[in-house]
């Protein structure tokens, strides 16, 4: 078991400040927090920033990240909280609603990382869920921090040895890492990994959390993290992609792609499948022939007769060339035009892309048998 060194001063200060708040909402709590001790909190945040500037300014060398398998582990209140069935996703501070789906704020950011660099998502889940009541949760968190309590995590079958790079995502709680995330870092041996923290917050930044991740993970290398304010998370894809580039995780070299062929009539097009759990699942059905029809001058789609299980990472837009699976319509599609107007009414999950010239699709009959197969 690794030793976890908490920043006692930071935790105590955060506890003092947060427990001094008697207001109803999270926003009010943080307002009060800033007014009662803006100076001391400022010093604390400055210290944390200085630490982040001077100590953890690290980027990966190409060698370190080029061939690494990536895990994106994250903790969010959503998925770890006993919310009432009718919880209001639009006003709750910790739920992002995207179409009919709901995500934790940090979970949403984790999905952006996966979309950009591939890898596997892992939700950190405690055996005992947390309360939905913010004031109670704040008190529970304070007492967990004070006692150094490490909540038990659900068994997940995660094989950490399969990964070289581990992103660790969390909501900042009392300027620190939630204890459940400390549990994760204690449970798994990260000593030979490259660990990269990312967090969401309500305006006070990463606090002391990057230092805590570096210490508690005992990672061989810890790269610079990113802290995104919760209200900015739904539109943070570009910011996240810029950060990943800055810390040296090249977007283009991120995925191990599998070469495939897409055969339509006498024509064989080239493509790739991404290294994702869903693409792997669908690959098992190759060679896969689908009757596809043209739609809207932008895509060919057709139903499939299997029901994949790995359905993370849906999005309502596309890039030209995308090969996607759509859970709602239970079909696959190839998008070939109109990336300038990519708005979809349902989620699609990219599993690969066509790499041949897409103009071929413009002259098709409107109804085609399309066969996906592995390239020899
Ligand atoms: C117990 C608790 C403590 C929090 N402490 C802080 C804090 O110190 N600074 C801050 O900016 N936000 C704080 N927040 C707000 C969360 O970090 C923020 O809402 C986060 O985006 C929620 O992410 P999630 O939806 O993934 O749980 C706190 C929230 C909770 C529930």
mmCIF file with all atom_site columns, C-alpha atoms and ligand atoms in Angstrom, residues 14 18 26 30 33 75-78 93-95 103-107 134 137-138 141 170-176 200-205 228-230 233, ligand 1:
data_model
loop_
_atom_site.group_PDB
_atom_site.id
_atom_site.type_symbol
_atom_site.label_atom_id
_atom_site.label_alt_id
_atom_site.label_comp_id
_atom_site.label_asym_id
_atom_site.label_entity_id
_atom_site.label_seq_id
_atom_site.pdbx_PDB_ins_code
_atom_site.Cartn_x
_atom_site.Cartn_y
_atom_site.Cartn_z
_atom_site.occupancy
_atom_site.B_iso_or_equiv
_atom_site.pdbx_formal_charge
_atom_site.auth_seq_id
_atom_site.auth_comp_id
_atom_site.auth_asym_id
_atom_site.auth_atom_id
_atom_site.pdbx_PDB_model_num
ATOM   1  C CA  . UNK A 1 14  ? -10.484 24.534 2.952   1.00 0.00 ? 14  UNK A CA  1
ATOM   2  C CA  . UNK A 1 18  ? -16.258 25.720 3.503   1.00 0.00 ? 18  UNK A CA  1
ATOM   3  C CA  . UNK A 1 26  ? -22.934 25.748 -4.059  1.00 0.00 ? 26  UNK A CA  1
ATOM   4  C CA  . UNK A 1 30  ? -18.220 29.755 -2.858  1.00 0.00 ? 30  UNK A CA  1
ATOM   5  C CA  . UNK A 1 33  ? -15.961 31.517 0.868   1.00 0.00 ? 33  UNK A CA  1
ATOM   6  C CA  . UNK A 1 75  ? -14.679 10.383 -10.607 1.00 0.00 ? 75  UNK A CA  1
ATOM   7  C CA  . UNK A 1 76  ? -17.879 12.453 -10.785 1.00 0.00 ? 76  UNK A CA  1
ATOM   8  C CA  . UNK A 1 77  ? -20.834 12.995 -8.484  1.00 0.00 ? 77  UNK A CA  1
ATOM   9  C CA  . UNK A 1 78  ? -23.077 11.630 -11.256 1.00 0.00 ? 78  UNK A CA  1
ATOM   10 C CA  . UNK A 1 93  ? -24.280 21.977 -10.431 1.00 0.00 ? 93  UNK A CA  1
ATOM   11 C CA  . UNK A 1 94  ? -22.949 18.514 -11.163 1.00 0.00 ? 94  UNK A CA  1
ATOM   12 C CA  . UNK A 1 95  ? -24.893 17.177 -14.134 1.00 0.00 ? 95  UNK A CA  1
ATOM   13 C CA  . UNK A 1 103 ? -23.072 13.009 -17.538 1.00 0.00 ? 103 UNK A CA  1
ATOM   14 C CA  . UNK A 1 104 ? -21.056 14.177 -14.578 1.00 0.00 ? 104 UNK A CA  1
ATOM   15 C CA  . UNK A 1 105 ? -19.115 17.353 -15.330 1.00 0.00 ? 105 UNK A CA  1
ATOM   16 C CA  . UNK A 1 106 ? -15.762 15.599 -15.020 1.00 0.00 ? 106 UNK A CA  1
ATOM   17 C CA  . UNK A 1 107 ? -17.173 12.607 -16.887 1.00 0.00 ? 107 UNK A CA  1
ATOM   18 C CA  . UNK A 1 134 ? -24.637 19.484 -1.043  1.00 0.00 ? 134 UNK A CA  1
ATOM   19 C CA  . UNK A 1 137 ? -21.781 16.037 1.122   1.00 0.00 ? 137 UNK A CA  1
ATOM   20 C CA  . UNK A 1 138 ? -19.536 18.919 2.116   1.00 0.00 ? 138 UNK A CA  1
ATOM   21 C CA  . UNK A 1 141 ? -16.042 15.178 2.518   1.00 0.00 ? 141 UNK A CA  1
ATOM   22 C CA  . UNK A 1 170 ? -11.963 14.540 -10.573 1.00 0.00 ? 170 UNK A CA  1
ATOM   23 C CA  . UNK A 1 171 ? -14.088 17.458 -9.353  1.00 0.00 ? 171 UNK A CA  1
ATOM   24 C CA  . UNK A 1 172 ? -12.088 19.698 -7.033  1.00 0.00 ? 172 UNK A CA  1
ATOM   25 C CA  . UNK A 1 173 ? -13.538 19.208 -3.539  1.00 0.00 ? 173 UNK A CA  1
ATOM   26 C CA  . UNK A 1 174 ? -12.434 21.675 -0.846  1.00 0.00 ? 174 UNK A CA  1
ATOM   27 C CA  . UNK A 1 175 ? -9.462  22.670 -3.037  1.00 0.00 ? 175 UNK A CA  1
ATOM   28 C CA  . UNK A 1 176 ? -8.349  19.017 -3.041  1.00 0.00 ? 176 UNK A CA  1
ATOM   29 C CA  . UNK A 1 200 ? -13.383 20.516 -13.055 1.00 0.00 ? 200 UNK A CA  1
ATOM   30 C CA  . UNK A 1 201 ? -14.320 23.144 -10.479 1.00 0.00 ? 201 UNK A CA  1
ATOM   31 C CA  . UNK A 1 202 ? -16.666 26.021 -9.742  1.00 0.00 ? 202 UNK A CA  1
ATOM   32 C CA  . UNK A 1 203 ? -14.257 28.899 -10.121 1.00 0.00 ? 203 UNK A CA  1
ATOM   33 C CA  . UNK A 1 204 ? -11.412 28.256 -7.680  1.00 0.00 ? 204 UNK A CA  1
ATOM   34 C CA  . UNK A 1 205 ? -9.198  26.205 -9.931  1.00 0.00 ? 205 UNK A CA  1
ATOM   35 C CA  . UNK A 1 228 ? -11.817 23.560 -16.382 1.00 0.00 ? 228 UNK A CA  1
ATOM   36 C CA  . UNK A 1 229 ? -14.575 25.586 -14.778 1.00 0.00 ? 229 UNK A CA  1
ATOM   37 C CA  . UNK A 1 230 ? -17.782 23.521 -14.735 1.00 0.00 ? 230 UNK A CA  1
ATOM   38 C CA  . UNK A 1 233 ? -17.016 22.063 -19.741 1.00 0.00 ? 233 UNK A CA  1
HETATM 39 C C1  . LIG B 2 .   ? -18.060 18.763 -1.564  1.00 0.00 ? 1   LIG B C1  1
HETATM 40 C C2  . LIG B 2 .   ? -17.706 19.701 -2.696  1.00 0.00 ? 1   LIG B C2  1
HETATM 41 C C3  . LIG B 2 .   ? -16.625 20.551 -2.555  1.00 0.00 ? 1   LIG B C3  1
HETATM 42 C C4  . LIG B 2 .   ? -16.283 21.416 -3.591  1.00 0.00 ? 1   LIG B C4  1
HETATM 43 N N1  . LIG B 2 .   ? -15.179 22.218 -3.458  1.00 0.00 ? 1   LIG B N1  1
HETATM 44 C C5  . LIG B 2 .   ? -14.838 23.043 -4.469  1.00 0.00 ? 1   LIG B C5  1
HETATM 45 C C6  . LIG B 2 .   ? -13.667 23.886 -4.358  1.00 0.00 ? 1   LIG B C6  1
HETATM 46 O O1  . LIG B 2 .   ? -12.927 23.846 -3.384  1.00 0.00 ? 1   LIG B O1  1
HETATM 47 N N2  . LIG B 2 .   ? -13.385 24.746 -5.374  1.00 0.00 ? 1   LIG B N2  1
HETATM 48 C C7  . LIG B 2 .   ? -14.196 24.801 -6.504  1.00 0.00 ? 1   LIG B C7  1
HETATM 49 O O2  . LIG B 2 .   ? -13.924 25.613 -7.390  1.00 0.00 ? 1   LIG B O2  1
HETATM 50 N N3  . LIG B 2 .   ? -15.270 23.989 -6.654  1.00 0.00 ? 1   LIG B N3  1
HETATM 51 C C8  . LIG B 2 .   ? -15.599 23.115 -5.685  1.00 0.00 ? 1   LIG B C8  1
HETATM 52 N N4  . LIG B 2 .   ? -16.680 22.283 -5.830  1.00 0.00 ? 1   LIG B N4  1
HETATM 53 C C9  . LIG B 2 .   ? -17.428 22.286 -7.094  1.00 0.00 ? 1   LIG B C9  1
HETATM 54 C C10 . LIG B 2 .   ? -17.040 21.108 -8.021  1.00 0.00 ? 1   LIG B C10 1
HETATM 55 O O3  . LIG B 2 .   ? -15.632 20.982 -8.116  1.00 0.00 ? 1   LIG B O3  1
HETATM 56 C C11 . LIG B 2 .   ? -17.598 21.321 -9.450  1.00 0.00 ? 1   LIG B C11 1
HETATM 57 O O4  . LIG B 2 .   ? -18.971 21.548 -9.416  1.00 0.00 ? 1   LIG B O4  1
HETATM 58 C C12 . LIG B 2 .   ? -17.265 20.147 -10.355 1.00 0.00 ? 1   LIG B C12 1
HETATM 59 O O5  . LIG B 2 .   ? -17.273 20.585 -11.701 1.00 0.00 ? 1   LIG B O5  1
HETATM 60 C C13 . LIG B 2 .   ? -18.266 19.000 -10.241 1.00 0.00 ? 1   LIG B C13 1
HETATM 61 O O6  . LIG B 2 .   ? -17.827 17.925 -11.040 1.00 0.00 ? 1   LIG B O6  1
HETATM 62 P P1  . LIG B 2 .   ? -18.634 16.546 -11.169 1.00 0.00 ? 1   LIG B P1  1
HETATM 63 O O7  . LIG B 2 .   ? -19.937 16.861 -11.840 1.00 0.00 ? 1   LIG B O7  1
HETATM 64 O O8  . LIG B 2 .   ? -17.772 15.709 -12.081 1.00 0.00 ? 1   LIG B O8  1
HETATM 65 O O9  . LIG B 2 .   ? -18.822 15.963 -9.836  1.00 0.00 ? 1   LIG B O9  1
HETATM 66 C C14 . LIG B 2 .   ? -17.048 21.428 -4.797  1.00 0.00 ? 1   LIG B C14 1
HETATM 67 C C15 . LIG B 2 .   ? -18.157 20.570 -4.922  1.00 0.00 ? 1   LIG B C15 1
HETATM 68 C C16 . LIG B 2 .   ? -18.473 19.709 -3.891  1.00 0.00 ? 1   LIG B C16 1
HETATM 69 C C17 . LIG B 2 .   ? -19.651 18.780 -4.053  1.00 0.00 ? 1   LIG B C17 1
#
